């Protein structure tokens, strides 16, 4: 809670819940009152507001801690699934957690931490054995785009997978990841 932005995320979510619409004007600026505003993290703002409604700041902290713990657990599980040495996997998970502590704030980017690992897992699973599950990246992108602007990292990852497949001579794979990219990009348009 050592960040001033947490408060306006909570208040924005409360405003959305109270008014049952998205704000299109800046609600908080004293230097640009009424300026155009985009509710690009509205989903996480609503999550923070609901957590605050239920348990106050303890609820906001609980959601943030749960997201961080789930991210670390999922990273470790993903590394082990990739057949990493258990000691190396634990060290990588601890190193990633330690390196990210400066950003352990109750803010929307915590959703990106978690969803990025989910996306990588879906991509790696598809690389091992192609199936339908990679198409789950489209609804994941739609959800992610409504939680945090970091959803753009998904397209960097998809681009790397498409390019990697092309460089390996797997043109079907490159085409597949390009189509998944297009589907995910279209899905991100499902937002206010």
CSV table of C-alpha atoms in Angstrom, one decimal:
chain,number,residue,atom,x,y,z
A,1,UNK,CA,0.0,0.0,0.0
A,2,UNK,CA,3.1,2.3,-0.3
A,3,UNK,CA,1.8,3.8,-3.5
A,4,UNK,CA,-0.6,6.7,-3.9
A,5,UNK,CA,-2.2,5.2,-7.0
A,6,UNK,CA,-3.8,2.4,-5.0
A,7,UNK,CA,-6.3,4.9,-3.6
A,8,UNK,CA,-7.5,6.2,-7.0
A,9,UNK,CA,-7.8,2.6,-8.3
A,10,UNK,CA,-10.1,1.9,-5.4
A,11,UNK,CA,-12.1,5.1,-5.9
A,12,UNK,CA,-12.4,4.5,-9.6
A,13,UNK,CA,-13.7,1.1,-9.0
A,14,UNK,CA,-16.2,2.4,-6.4
A,15,UNK,CA,-17.3,5.1,-8.9
A,16,UNK,CA,-17.9,2.4,-11.5
A,17,UNK,CA,-19.9,0.2,-9.1
A,18,UNK,CA,-21.9,3.2,-7.8
A,19,UNK,CA,-22.7,4.6,-11.2
A,20,UNK,CA,-22.8,1.4,-13.2
A,21,UNK,CA,-20.9,3.0,-16.0
A,22,UNK,CA,-17.3,3.9,-16.9
A,23,UNK,CA,-16.0,7.4,-16.3
A,24,UNK,CA,-15.0,9.2,-19.4
A,25,UNK,CA,-13.7,12.3,-17.6
A,26,UNK,CA,-10.9,12.6,-15.1
A,27,UNK,CA,-12.4,12.3,-11.7
A,28,UNK,CA,-9.4,13.2,-9.7
A,29,UNK,CA,-7.2,15.7,-11.4
A,30,UNK,CA,-6.9,19.2,-10.0
A,31,UNK,CA,-4.8,20.4,-12.9
A,32,UNK,CA,-7.0,19.0,-15.6
A,33,UNK,CA,-10.5,18.6,-14.2
A,34,UNK,CA,-12.9,17.1,-16.6
A,35,UNK,CA,-10.2,16.1,-19.1
A,36,UNK,CA,-10.9,13.0,-21.2
A,37,UNK,CA,-10.1,9.8,-19.4
A,38,UNK,CA,-10.0,6.2,-20.4
A,39,UNK,CA,-11.1,3.4,-18.0
A,40,UNK,CA,-8.4,1.1,-19.4
A,41,UNK,CA,-7.9,-0.8,-16.1
A,42,UNK,CA,-11.5,-0.8,-15.1
A,43,UNK,CA,-11.6,-4.5,-14.2
A,44,UNK,CA,-8.8,-4.4,-11.7
A,45,UNK,CA,-10.2,-1.1,-10.3
A,46,UNK,CA,-13.5,-2.9,-9.6
A,47,UNK,CA,-11.6,-5.8,-8.0
A,48,UNK,CA,-9.8,-3.4,-5.7
A,49,UNK,CA,-13.1,-1.6,-4.9
A,50,UNK,CA,-14.8,-4.9,-4.0
A,51,UNK,CA,-11.9,-6.0,-1.9
A,52,UNK,CA,-12.0,-2.7,-0.1
A,53,UNK,CA,-15.8,-2.9,0.4
A,54,UNK,CA,-15.5,-6.4,1.9
A,55,UNK,CA,-12.4,-6.0,4.2
A,56,UNK,CA,-11.1,-2.4,3.8
A,57,UNK,CA,-7.5,-2.0,3.1
A,58,UNK,CA,-6.9,-5.5,4.5
A,59,UNK,CA,-8.9,-6.9,1.6
A,60,UNK,CA,-6.9,-4.9,-0.9
A,61,UNK,CA,-3.7,-6.3,0.7
A,62,UNK,CA,-5.2,-9.8,0.6
A,63,UNK,CA,-6.0,-9.6,-3.1
A,64,UNK,CA,-2.5,-8.2,-3.9
A,65,UNK,CA,-0.8,-10.9,-1.7
A,66,UNK,CA,-2.9,-13.6,-3.3
A,67,UNK,CA,-1.9,-12.5,-6.8
A,68,UNK,CA,1.7,-12.4,-5.9
A,69,UNK,CA,1.7,-15.8,-4.2
A,70,UNK,CA,-0.2,-17.3,-7.1
A,71,UNK,CA,2.3,-15.8,-9.6
A,72,UNK,CA,5.2,-17.3,-7.7
A,73,UNK,CA,3.5,-20.7,-7.3
A,74,UNK,CA,2.5,-20.7,-11.0
A,75,UNK,CA,6.0,-19.7,-12.1
A,76,UNK,CA,7.5,-22.6,-10.0
A,77,UNK,CA,4.9,-25.0,-11.3
A,78,UNK,CA,5.6,-23.9,-14.9
A,79,UNK,CA,9.4,-24.3,-14.5
A,80,UNK,CA,8.9,-27.8,-13.1
A,81,UNK,CA,6.5,-28.7,-15.9
A,82,UNK,CA,9.2,-27.6,-18.3
A,83,UNK,CA,11.4,-30.2,-16.5
A,84,UNK,CA,13.7,-27.7,-14.9
A,85,UNK,CA,15.9,-29.0,-12.1
A,86,UNK,CA,13.9,-28.5,-8.9
A,87,UNK,CA,16.7,-26.5,-7.2
A,88,UNK,CA,17.2,-24.3,-10.2
A,89,UNK,CA,13.4,-23.8,-10.5
A,90,UNK,CA,13.2,-22.7,-6.9
A,91,UNK,CA,16.1,-20.4,-7.3
A,92,UNK,CA,14.6,-18.8,-10.4
A,93,UNK,CA,11.3,-18.3,-8.7
A,94,UNK,CA,13.0,-16.7,-5.7
A,95,UNK,CA,15.1,-14.5,-7.9
A,96,UNK,CA,12.1,-13.4,-9.9
A,97,UNK,CA,10.2,-12.7,-6.8
A,98,UNK,CA,13.1,-10.8,-5.2
A,99,UNK,CA,13.7,-8.7,-8.4
A,100,UNK,CA,10.0,-7.8,-8.5
A,101,UNK,CA,9.6,-6.7,-4.9
A,102,UNK,CA,10.0,-3.0,-5.8
A,103,UNK,CA,6.7,-3.5,-7.7
A,104,UNK,CA,4.8,-5.4,-5.0
A,105,UNK,CA,2.1,-2.8,-4.8
A,106,UNK,CA,-1.7,-3.2,-4.8
A,107,UNK,CA,-2.0,-2.1,-8.4
A,108,UNK,CA,-3.3,-3.5,-11.7
A,109,UNK,CA,0.1,-4.7,-12.9
A,110,UNK,CA,-0.1,-7.6,-10.5
A,111,UNK,CA,-2.7,-9.2,-12.9
A,112,UNK,CA,-0.2,-8.9,-15.7
A,113,UNK,CA,2.4,-10.8,-13.7
A,114,UNK,CA,0.0,-13.7,-13.2
A,115,UNK,CA,-1.6,-13.7,-16.7
A,116,UNK,CA,1.8,-13.6,-18.4
A,117,UNK,CA,2.8,-16.9,-16.9
A,118,UNK,CA,-0.5,-18.4,-17.8
A,119,UNK,CA,0.0,-17.2,-21.4
A,120,UNK,CA,3.6,-18.6,-21.6
A,121,UNK,CA,2.3,-21.9,-20.2
A,122,UNK,CA,-0.4,-22.1,-22.9
A,123,UNK,CA,2.2,-21.3,-25.6
A,124,UNK,CA,4.7,-23.8,-24.4
A,125,UNK,CA,2.1,-26.5,-24.1
A,126,UNK,CA,1.1,-25.8,-27.7
A,127,UNK,CA,4.7,-25.9,-28.9
A,128,UNK,CA,5.1,-29.3,-27.3
A,129,UNK,CA,1.8,-30.7,-28.6
A,130,UNK,CA,-0.5,-28.6,-30.8
A,131,UNK,CA,-4.1,-28.5,-29.6
A,132,UNK,CA,-7.0,-26.2,-29.1
A,133,UNK,CA,-5.9,-24.9,-25.7
A,134,UNK,CA,-3.7,-22.2,-27.4
A,135,UNK,CA,-6.9,-20.5,-28.6
A,136,UNK,CA,-7.7,-19.8,-24.9
A,137,UNK,CA,-5.2,-16.9,-25.4
A,138,UNK,CA,-8.0,-14.9,-27.1
A,139,UNK,CA,-10.4,-14.8,-24.1
A,140,UNK,CA,-7.4,-14.4,-21.9
A,141,UNK,CA,-6.4,-11.4,-23.9
A,142,UNK,CA,-9.9,-9.9,-23.6
A,143,UNK,CA,-9.8,-10.4,-19.8
A,144,UNK,CA,-6.3,-9.0,-19.5
A,145,UNK,CA,-7.0,-5.9,-21.6
A,146,UNK,CA,-9.7,-5.0,-19.1
A,147,UNK,CA,-7.4,-5.5,-16.1
A,148,UNK,CA,-4.1,-3.9,-17.1
A,149,UNK,CA,-2.4,-2.4,-20.1
A,150,UNK,CA,0.4,-4.9,-19.8
A,151,UNK,CA,-1.6,-7.2,-22.0
A,152,UNK,CA,0.6,-5.9,-24.9
A,153,UNK,CA,3.4,-8.2,-23.7
A,154,UNK,CA,1.3,-11.1,-24.9
A,155,UNK,CA,1.7,-9.9,-28.5
A,156,UNK,CA,5.5,-9.6,-28.0
A,157,UNK,CA,5.5,-13.3,-26.8
A,158,UNK,CA,3.2,-14.4,-29.7
A,159,UNK,CA,5.5,-12.6,-32.1
A,160,UNK,CA,8.5,-14.4,-30.7
A,161,UNK,CA,6.7,-17.8,-31.1
A,162,UNK,CA,5.6,-17.0,-34.7
A,163,UNK,CA,9.1,-15.8,-35.6
A,164,UNK,CA,10.7,-18.8,-33.8
A,165,UNK,CA,8.5,-21.2,-35.7
A,166,UNK,CA,9.4,-19.5,-39.0
A,167,UNK,CA,13.1,-19.5,-38.3
A,168,UNK,CA,12.8,-23.3,-37.5
A,169,UNK,CA,11.1,-23.8,-40.9
A,170,UNK,CA,7.8,-24.5,-39.3
A,171,UNK,CA,5.6,-22.4,-41.6
A,172,UNK,CA,2.4,-24.0,-40.3
A,173,UNK,CA,3.4,-23.1,-36.7
A,174,UNK,CA,4.3,-19.5,-37.8
A,175,UNK,CA,0.9,-19.2,-39.5
A,176,UNK,CA,-0.8,-20.7,-36.4
A,177,UNK,CA,0.7,-18.2,-34.0
A,178,UNK,CA,0.0,-15.4,-36.4
A,179,UNK,CA,-3.7,-16.4,-36.4
A,180,UNK,CA,-3.7,-16.7,-32.6
A,181,UNK,CA,-2.2,-13.2,-32.5
A,182,UNK,CA,-4.9,-11.9,-34.7
A,183,UNK,CA,-7.7,-13.6,-32.6
A,184,UNK,CA,-6.2,-12.3,-29.4
A,185,UNK,CA,-5.8,-8.8,-30.8
A,186,UNK,CA,-9.5,-8.8,-31.9
A,187,UNK,CA,-10.5,-10.1,-28.5
A,188,UNK,CA,-8.9,-7.1,-26.8
A,189,UNK,CA,-11.4,-4.9,-28.5
A,190,UNK,CA,-14.0,-6.3,-26.1
A,191,UNK,CA,-13.6,-3.4,-23.6
A,192,UNK,CA,-15.3,-0.1,-22.9
